[in-house]
Structure formats: C-alpha cells, structure tokens
Amino acid sequence: MELHIPVIGLGVAVFVLIFLVLRTRVHALLAMLIAAAIAGISGGLTAANTIDVMTKGFGSTLGSIGIVIGLGVMMGRVLEVSGAAEQIAYSFIRWLGKKREEWALAITGYIVSIPIFVDSAFVILYPLAKALAKKGKRNLLTLGVALAGGLVVTHHAVPPTPGPLGVAGIFGVDIGAMMLAGMMLAVPCVIGIVFYAKWLAIKYPEFQPIDEAEETQDLQEIHQRYMEEKANKSLPSLFLSLLPIIVPIVLIFIKAINGLLLRTETFSGQENTVYFQAFDFLGAPVIALSISVLLAVYTLMPKVSKHDVINRLEEGLQTAGIILLVTGAGGALGAVLHESGTGTILAQHIANLPLTPVMIPFIIATLVRLIQGSGTVAMITAASISAPIISQIPGINMLVAAQAATMGSLFFGYFNDSLFWVVNRMMGIKDAKQQMIVWSIPTTIAWATGLCGVIILDLVL
C-alpha cells in the first residue's frame, strides 16, 4: 500500500489545485505551489526538502525561458501599438482580393498572435473585420470567427507566446523545434475553423450585432469614417511590420537545422567553425528575440521618444509577470514529482496502458481547460504533471508530448475563458447558446484537428 501513497497524494494535490482555482479566491500561482507542497510531502520528501526542490524547480524553469517570455511580450507590445498588426491585415486582404477576406484575416491572425497576446490582437484587428463586413456585404460572424481562429491556434501552439514557451521549458524541448512543430500543427486547425466560420454565414445569414441593430446611422457612413481614421494613421510598411516576427524565427530555425547538419558525416566535427558558432549564438532564443525587440523599436517606432518607448516595453512586461510566475510554479510542481519518485511510479503504470503516453498531457490539458478556462494554465499544469512521468518511459518524443499539452488546452472555449467573452462581446452576441455555437465549437474543432496532428506527428517521429 505504501507504494501507492505518492500516487494518492498526487491525486489529492491535483484535486486541491483544481478546487482552489475554481471555487475559491486563491490565485493559480498559490494553488500550484500548495499542490506542489502536498505532492512533495505525500511523495516521501521532508518538509524542508520539499521547499528546496520547489525553489530549484521554479528557478530552473524560469532560468530556461523567463527572459525569452519577457522579450517576446516586449516585441509583441511594439507590434501592437505601432500599427504593424493592422498593416499585415490590410496587406493580406489586398493580396487575396474580395470574397476571400476570411482567409486573409485567418492568415493575419496566424502570424500576429505569435508575438501579440490573443485578446489584445483581436481587439486591435476586429474593427477591420467589422469594416470589411459592411463594405463587402460579408457575414460578420464569418470574418470575426476566422480572425479569432487564426489568432487562438498559434497563441496556444507557437513560441514565443508564453504558454507554449513555458511548456517547452518544462519538457526540455528545443524552442526552434517547438516553433516549427507548432506552426505545422496550427495550419490544419486554422483551416478547419475557417470552413466552420463560412458555415456560420449559412446558419445566421441575417446576423446583426444587437448593439448595432438599434443604431440609426448609415452603414456606409460608419465604414467611411473608419477608413478615414485608418488613412490618417501612419502605418509602417509590410516589410518592417513582418521583420521583427520573421527574423527571430529564421535565426532559431537556422540554429536547429545546423544542429541536424552537425550530426551528419559531411559536417561532423565542424561545430567550431565561424559559421556554426555565429548561428549557434544568434539562433539562441534569448539573442534572437533581443535582436527582434531592437528591430521593432528602431524600425516601427523611429520617431517615438525614449520615454514613450520604455513605457510601451514595460506595459508588455506587466502582462507577462503573472504568466512567468505561473510557469515557474508549474516547474516547481514538476520538480517535486520528479524528485519524490511519484513520476517514476506512475510511468510504470502508464507504460502498460493501451494508449500512447503522449496522450497523457493532452488529456490533462483538456480536463484542466474545461474546468478552469485558461489555456495557458491548462497547458502549464499538464506539462508540470506529465513531464516527470512520461520522461521515465523509454522511446517517448518529448516534442510531441509538449505539443499534445498545447493542443489539449484548445478544448471548448467557454464562460470561464477570457477570449470567449472578448469575441462574443465585441461581436454583440448575448444569447448563451449562440455564444457557444460561435466560439466554443470552433475551438473544439481546432482541439480535435490538433489531436489528429499530434497522433500523426507521434507516428512520424
């Protein structure tokens, strides 16, 4: 029976974590630390040892990805306030032409949400979807959901968004590989949401936001005023808008490819050459994103005062603070499970189950997402609990497991998810059933598509 005490203790810890987040005023950060303490003591660690392991786990997790999260949100804030996100949207709409606005908005969301927080990105870009719906006589639900779908998937799957970055750190996965896998898995998810968004136009052909149905203003007048505001706003060029996003991705990818080349016979032993050393340095996520922030500041805000630039960068850091702490707390919980041996015990049982172990983080993330709403907390919690367990099982690809945690956290965006309210309120939807049809179902389509992608990736890798 003693062998099962750590497992029972972990069950109690997870229950306490979920109860505190869902039913009390205790923040997720404190809840995860309390759960880590319960798991450590029930796993056989002394009280002092539990605190020591929690502290080291917290520090090591943030040590690997904390700076990167900070730099990522700083870069995203500059893209947000400079108008770069809007310029990307306008450019894609011009290229794709009329009657394909939903694809243009989805592609925009797919790119923009890599560095910019999804809620903020939707607030910035939604007026464009609204104006397009009026000008092109397109269904607003189709355009709004396509935009939100593109935003939400890469927000969940692609670093340097804090959630997937934290998951990569907990699983010990290379950030370049995490970015590449996330971008690949996100594509079919976004396509699925866009097709569903087009179906919404059939289901609600006469949709008008409730708050606008009462307005007497001519739609043409509203659109004209919006376009005049846009014309008076000085937007950066498309090249400069995309530069801070593309440069770090390219540098990190080159480093990842160089790592593969060095394993081949042709390039074996050449790791000390100038080329490989240079890109080993430039492709490190901390350096790549530092370059990105500098590019964003000096190309997108060239005439802004030093004081205003620093204020914008610090605004970005304020939004990252709680995510950094929750990610660190997740690392503390994971370290306790690893040190106490609970992970090893569970790994022995899971290895005998009739399902691939990479499904464990997917299942945990799905459950936590449904219970407490936050996709970031769901994926970090899933990674913290599952990483120490499945790392003990031979032959498991940790990259696939990490992506399983991110995809599981897409499940059924509902009343306890902030983006659910942002999307529905901005589109003027007040009926609860319609709110779920408009947003809960698309996120579930992305979740199911992501599951298929994870299974295929697991078979391939």
Short mmCIF file of C-alpha atoms in Angstrom, two decimals, residues 73-393:
data_model
loop_
_atom_site.label_atom_id
_atom_site.label_comp_id
_atom_site.label_asym_id
_atom_site.label_seq_id
_atom_site.Cartn_x
_atom_site.Cartn_y
_atom_site.Cartn_z
CA VAL A 73 5.95 40.21 -24.89
CA MET A 74 8.04 43.39 -25.27
CA MET A 75 8.31 42.77 -29.01
CA GLY A 76 4.60 41.98 -29.21
CA ARG A 77 3.69 45.22 -27.45
CA VAL A 78 5.65 47.28 -30.01
CA LEU A 79 3.92 45.46 -32.89
CA GLU A 80 0.60 46.16 -31.18
CA VAL A 81 0.98 49.92 -30.63
CA SER A 82 2.87 50.73 -33.85
CA GLY A 83 0.10 49.56 -36.20
CA ALA A 84 2.21 46.69 -37.58
CA ALA A 85 -0.56 44.16 -36.91
CA GLU A 86 -3.06 46.26 -38.86
CA GLN A 87 -0.63 46.68 -41.76
CA ILE A 88 -0.22 42.90 -42.02
CA ALA A 89 -4.00 42.51 -42.13
CA TYR A 90 -4.51 45.17 -44.83
CA SER A 91 -1.77 43.66 -46.97
CA PHE A 92 -3.19 40.14 -46.91
CA ILE A 93 -6.66 41.47 -47.72
CA ARG A 94 -5.29 43.36 -50.73
CA TRP A 95 -3.46 40.26 -52.00
CA LEU A 96 -6.32 37.81 -51.59
CA GLY A 97 -8.95 40.14 -53.00
CA LYS A 98 -12.70 40.27 -52.48
CA LYS A 99 -14.74 37.31 -51.19
CA ARG A 100 -11.64 35.79 -49.56
CA GLU A 101 -11.44 38.19 -46.64
CA GLU A 102 -11.93 35.38 -44.12
CA TRP A 103 -8.74 33.66 -45.34
CA ALA A 104 -6.85 36.96 -45.21
CA LEU A 105 -7.97 37.57 -41.63
CA ALA A 106 -7.18 33.99 -40.58
CA ILE A 107 -3.66 34.22 -42.03
CA THR A 108 -3.21 37.59 -40.31
CA GLY A 109 -4.29 36.06 -37.00
CA TYR A 110 -1.98 33.07 -37.53
CA ILE A 111 1.04 35.41 -37.87
CA VAL A 112 0.12 38.23 -35.49
CA SER A 113 -0.71 36.03 -32.49
CA ILE A 114 2.79 34.54 -32.39
CA PRO A 115 4.14 37.66 -30.63
CA ILE A 116 0.95 39.51 -29.54
CA PHE A 117 -1.44 38.35 -26.80
CA VAL A 118 -4.57 36.93 -28.39
CA ASP A 119 -7.11 39.10 -26.53
CA SER A 120 -5.27 42.30 -27.44
CA ALA A 121 -4.75 41.21 -31.05
CA PHE A 122 -8.49 40.55 -31.50
CA VAL A 123 -9.39 43.95 -30.03
CA ILE A 124 -6.93 45.67 -32.42
CA LEU A 125 -7.99 43.81 -35.58
CA TYR A 126 -11.73 43.33 -35.02
CA PRO A 127 -12.66 46.83 -36.30
CA LEU A 128 -11.08 45.83 -39.61
CA ALA A 129 -13.26 42.69 -39.80
CA LYS A 130 -16.27 44.85 -38.96
CA ALA A 131 -15.46 47.38 -41.70
CA LEU A 132 -14.89 44.62 -44.26
CA ALA A 133 -18.22 43.01 -43.39
CA LYS A 134 -20.01 46.30 -44.07
CA LYS A 135 -18.09 47.23 -47.19
CA GLY A 136 -18.13 43.80 -48.84
CA LYS A 137 -21.54 42.76 -47.53
CA ARG A 138 -19.93 39.76 -45.86
CA ASN A 139 -21.25 37.99 -42.77
CA LEU A 140 -19.60 39.47 -39.67
CA LEU A 141 -19.61 36.10 -37.88
CA THR A 142 -17.57 34.53 -40.69
CA LEU A 143 -14.93 37.27 -40.64
CA GLY A 144 -14.81 37.60 -36.83
CA VAL A 145 -14.51 33.87 -36.15
CA ALA A 146 -11.93 33.39 -38.93
CA LEU A 147 -9.80 36.15 -37.40
CA ALA A 148 -10.19 34.82 -33.85
CA GLY A 149 -9.47 31.26 -35.05
CA GLY A 150 -6.20 32.25 -36.67
CA LEU A 151 -5.24 34.12 -33.51
CA VAL A 152 -6.14 31.47 -30.95
CA VAL A 153 -4.35 28.48 -32.51
CA THR A 154 -0.86 29.96 -32.83
CA HIS A 155 -1.35 31.63 -29.43
CA HIS A 156 -1.71 28.13 -27.99
CA ALA A 157 0.93 26.31 -30.06
CA VAL A 158 3.81 28.56 -31.15
CA PRO A 159 6.54 30.19 -29.00
CA PRO A 160 7.41 32.93 -28.09
CA THR A 161 3.82 33.07 -26.85
CA PRO A 162 4.34 32.48 -23.09
CA GLY A 163 2.19 29.31 -22.76
CA PRO A 164 3.92 27.08 -25.34
CA LEU A 165 7.26 28.61 -24.35
CA GLY A 166 6.68 27.53 -20.76
CA VAL A 167 5.65 24.04 -21.90
CA ALA A 168 8.85 23.76 -23.98
CA GLY A 169 10.88 24.71 -20.91
CA ILE A 170 9.17 22.16 -18.65
CA PHE A 171 9.55 19.34 -21.20
CA GLY A 172 13.13 20.39 -22.02
CA VAL A 173 12.28 20.76 -25.72
CA ASP A 174 14.32 22.89 -28.16
CA ILE A 175 12.40 26.12 -28.79
CA GLY A 176 13.17 26.07 -32.54
CA ALA A 177 11.69 22.59 -32.86
CA MET A 178 8.69 23.67 -30.76
CA MET A 179 8.09 26.65 -33.06
CA LEU A 180 8.32 24.57 -36.24
CA ALA A 181 6.05 21.79 -34.92
CA GLY A 182 3.54 24.32 -33.57
CA MET A 183 3.34 26.22 -36.85
CA MET A 184 2.82 22.99 -38.78
CA LEU A 185 0.12 21.66 -36.44
CA ALA A 186 -1.65 25.04 -36.38
CA VAL A 187 -2.29 25.17 -40.15
CA PRO A 188 -4.98 22.42 -40.39
CA CYS A 189 -6.57 23.71 -37.17
CA VAL A 190 -6.98 27.20 -38.65
CA ILE A 191 -8.31 25.78 -41.94
CA GLY A 192 -10.93 23.81 -40.00
CA ILE A 193 -12.06 26.93 -38.14
CA VAL A 194 -12.30 28.98 -41.37
CA PHE A 195 -14.58 26.40 -43.01
CA TYR A 196 -16.74 26.40 -39.88
CA ALA A 197 -16.77 30.22 -39.95
CA LYS A 198 -18.07 30.10 -43.53
CA TRP A 199 -20.85 27.73 -42.40
CA LEU A 200 -21.87 30.28 -39.74
CA ALA A 201 -22.89 32.62 -42.59
CA ILE A 202 -25.35 29.94 -43.74
CA LYS A 203 -26.71 29.34 -40.23
CA TYR A 204 -27.03 33.05 -39.38
CA PRO A 205 -27.39 34.77 -42.77
CA GLU A 206 -29.04 37.91 -41.38
CA PHE A 207 -26.81 38.28 -38.31
CA GLN A 208 -26.55 41.81 -36.94
CA PRO A 209 -24.88 42.63 -33.62
CA ILE A 210 -27.53 43.52 -31.04
CA ASP A 211 -25.97 46.86 -30.14
CA GLU A 212 -25.81 47.92 -33.81
CA ALA A 213 -29.34 46.86 -34.74
CA GLU A 214 -30.56 49.81 -32.66
CA GLU A 215 -28.29 52.31 -34.38
CA THR A 216 -29.80 54.62 -37.00
CA GLN A 217 -26.50 55.57 -38.65
CA ASP A 218 -25.99 54.54 -42.24
CA LEU A 219 -23.54 51.63 -42.50
CA GLN A 220 -21.76 53.34 -45.37
CA GLU A 221 -21.15 56.36 -43.15
CA ILE A 222 -19.69 54.16 -40.37
CA HIS A 223 -17.41 52.44 -42.84
CA GLN A 224 -16.29 55.71 -44.41
CA ARG A 225 -15.39 57.17 -41.01
CA TYR A 226 -13.38 54.07 -40.10
CA MET A 227 -11.46 54.18 -43.39
CA GLU A 228 -10.70 57.89 -42.88
CA GLU A 229 -9.28 57.11 -39.42
CA LYS A 230 -7.13 54.40 -40.98
CA ALA A 231 -5.93 56.74 -43.73
CA ASN A 232 -4.89 59.34 -41.16
CA LYS A 233 -2.97 56.76 -39.11
CA SER A 234 0.61 56.35 -40.25
CA LEU A 235 1.23 52.61 -40.51
CA PRO A 236 4.67 51.01 -41.00
CA SER A 237 5.40 49.17 -44.25
CA LEU A 238 4.58 45.47 -44.53
CA PHE A 239 8.30 44.59 -44.70
CA LEU A 240 9.04 46.44 -41.45
CA SER A 241 5.88 45.04 -39.83
CA LEU A 242 6.91 41.45 -40.54
CA LEU A 243 10.65 41.88 -39.89
CA PRO A 244 10.60 41.55 -36.06
CA ILE A 245 8.45 38.40 -36.35
CA ILE A 246 10.37 36.68 -39.15
CA VAL A 247 13.98 37.44 -38.08
CA PRO A 248 13.93 35.51 -34.76
CA ILE A 249 12.04 32.60 -36.34
CA VAL A 250 14.62 32.36 -39.15
CA LEU A 251 17.59 32.60 -36.77
CA ILE A 252 16.18 29.94 -34.43
CA PHE A 253 15.36 27.65 -37.38
CA ILE A 254 18.88 28.03 -38.85
CA LYS A 255 20.35 27.03 -35.49
CA ALA A 256 18.04 23.98 -35.34
CA ILE A 257 18.95 22.95 -38.92
CA ASN A 258 22.66 23.41 -38.17
CA GLY A 259 22.27 21.06 -35.22
CA LEU A 260 20.92 18.40 -37.59
CA LEU A 261 23.73 19.04 -40.12
CA LEU A 262 26.42 18.59 -37.47
CA ARG A 263 25.14 15.08 -36.83
CA THR A 264 25.84 14.07 -40.44
CA GLU A 265 29.18 12.70 -41.63
CA THR A 266 29.73 15.64 -44.01
CA PHE A 267 29.68 18.30 -41.25
CA SER A 268 30.80 16.19 -38.28
CA GLY A 269 33.47 17.95 -36.19
CA GLN A 270 32.84 21.40 -37.74
CA GLU A 271 30.91 22.85 -34.81
CA ASN A 272 33.79 25.27 -34.00
CA THR A 273 33.83 26.91 -37.45
CA VAL A 274 32.85 30.59 -37.67
CA TYR A 275 29.53 29.87 -39.45
CA PHE A 276 28.26 27.31 -36.95
CA GLN A 277 29.48 29.32 -33.95
CA ALA A 278 27.87 32.51 -35.28
CA PHE A 279 24.45 30.96 -35.78
CA ASP A 280 24.72 28.97 -32.54
CA PHE A 281 24.94 32.37 -30.84
CA LEU A 282 22.45 34.31 -33.00
CA GLY A 283 19.94 31.44 -33.01
CA ALA A 284 19.81 31.16 -29.22
CA PRO A 285 16.24 32.29 -28.38
CA VAL A 286 17.43 34.97 -25.94
CA ILE A 287 19.69 36.57 -28.59
CA ALA A 288 17.23 36.10 -31.48
CA LEU A 289 14.42 37.81 -29.55
CA SER A 290 16.74 40.54 -28.28
CA ILE A 291 17.52 41.33 -31.93
CA SER A 292 13.78 41.25 -32.65
CA VAL A 293 12.99 43.77 -29.90
CA LEU A 294 15.73 46.10 -31.16
CA LEU A 295 14.39 45.81 -34.72
CA ALA A 296 10.84 46.51 -33.53
CA VAL A 297 11.87 49.59 -31.53
CA TYR A 298 14.12 51.16 -34.17
CA THR A 299 12.10 50.34 -37.30
CA LEU A 300 8.48 50.50 -36.08
CA MET A 301 8.81 53.40 -33.60
CA PRO A 302 11.62 55.52 -35.09
CA LYS A 303 10.21 58.90 -34.07
CA VAL A 304 8.80 57.93 -30.67
CA SER A 305 10.57 59.42 -27.65
CA LYS A 306 12.77 57.29 -25.41
CA HIS A 307 10.34 57.75 -22.51
CA ASP A 308 7.33 56.53 -24.54
CA VAL A 309 9.24 53.54 -25.95
CA ILE A 310 10.29 52.41 -22.46
CA ASN A 311 6.70 52.83 -21.23
CA ARG A 312 5.42 50.63 -24.08
CA LEU A 313 8.02 47.94 -23.40
CA GLU A 314 7.22 47.96 -19.68
CA GLU A 315 3.48 47.66 -20.43
CA GLY A 316 4.32 44.43 -22.23
CA LEU A 317 6.32 43.16 -19.26
CA GLN A 318 3.43 43.85 -16.89
CA THR A 319 1.22 41.44 -18.83
CA ALA A 320 3.96 38.78 -18.69
CA GLY A 321 4.50 38.95 -14.94
CA ILE A 322 1.77 36.58 -13.80
CA ILE A 323 2.45 34.15 -16.66
CA LEU A 324 6.11 33.97 -15.60
CA LEU A 325 5.09 33.19 -12.02
CA VAL A 326 2.52 30.54 -13.00
CA THR A 327 5.06 28.93 -15.35
CA GLY A 328 7.65 28.88 -12.56
CA ALA A 329 5.10 27.35 -10.18
CA GLY A 330 4.43 24.67 -12.80
CA GLY A 331 8.15 23.95 -12.87
CA ALA A 332 8.12 23.66 -9.07
CA LEU A 333 5.29 21.09 -9.20
CA GLY A 334 7.10 19.12 -11.90
CA ALA A 335 10.37 19.11 -9.95
CA VAL A 336 8.62 17.77 -6.84
CA LEU A 337 7.01 14.91 -8.81
CA HIS A 338 10.39 14.03 -10.34
CA GLU A 339 12.37 14.23 -7.07
CA SER A 340 9.81 12.34 -4.96
CA GLY A 341 9.69 9.40 -7.38
CA THR A 342 5.93 9.77 -7.93
CA GLY A 343 6.57 10.28 -11.63
CA THR A 344 8.53 7.03 -11.88
CA ILE A 345 5.76 5.06 -10.15
CA LEU A 346 3.08 6.46 -12.45
CA ALA A 347 5.29 5.93 -15.52
CA GLN A 348 5.44 2.19 -14.79
CA HIS A 349 1.64 2.01 -14.78
CA ILE A 350 1.11 4.29 -17.77
CA ALA A 351 3.57 2.33 -19.90
CA ASN A 352 1.20 -0.64 -19.65
CA LEU A 353 -1.92 1.29 -20.69
CA PRO A 354 -3.39 0.65 -24.18
CA LEU A 355 -2.69 4.22 -25.39
CA THR A 356 0.38 6.17 -26.40
CA PRO A 357 1.84 8.02 -23.36
CA VAL A 358 1.91 11.34 -25.30
CA MET A 359 -1.86 11.36 -24.82
CA ILE A 360 -1.41 11.91 -21.07
CA PRO A 361 -0.54 15.64 -21.34
CA PHE A 362 -3.30 16.05 -23.96
CA ILE A 363 -5.92 14.53 -21.66
CA ILE A 364 -4.77 16.51 -18.60
CA ALA A 365 -4.71 19.79 -20.55
CA THR A 366 -8.20 19.10 -21.92
CA LEU A 367 -9.63 18.45 -18.44
CA VAL A 368 -7.95 21.46 -16.81
CA ARG A 369 -9.03 23.71 -19.70
CA LEU A 370 -12.66 22.59 -19.32
CA ILE A 371 -12.59 23.04 -15.55
CA GLN A 372 -10.85 26.40 -15.16
CA GLY A 373 -10.81 28.04 -18.61
CA SER A 374 -7.32 29.43 -19.08
CA GLY A 375 -5.47 27.72 -21.94
CA THR A 376 -2.10 28.88 -20.57
CA VAL A 377 -2.76 27.47 -17.10
CA ALA A 378 -4.13 24.25 -18.65
CA MET A 379 -1.04 23.55 -20.76
CA ILE A 380 1.41 24.54 -17.99
CA THR A 381 -0.42 22.31 -15.49
CA ALA A 382 -0.50 19.40 -17.96
CA ALA A 383 3.21 19.79 -18.67
CA SER A 384 4.09 20.04 -14.97
CA ILE A 385 2.21 16.86 -14.06
CA SER A 386 3.03 14.75 -17.12
CA ALA A 387 6.66 15.67 -17.95
CA PRO A 388 8.19 13.93 -14.88
CA ILE A 389 6.05 10.86 -15.62
CA ILE A 390 6.50 10.28 -19.34
CA SER A 391 10.18 11.25 -19.28
CA GLN A 392 10.69 7.94 -17.43
CA ILE A 393 9.16 5.95 -20.30
#
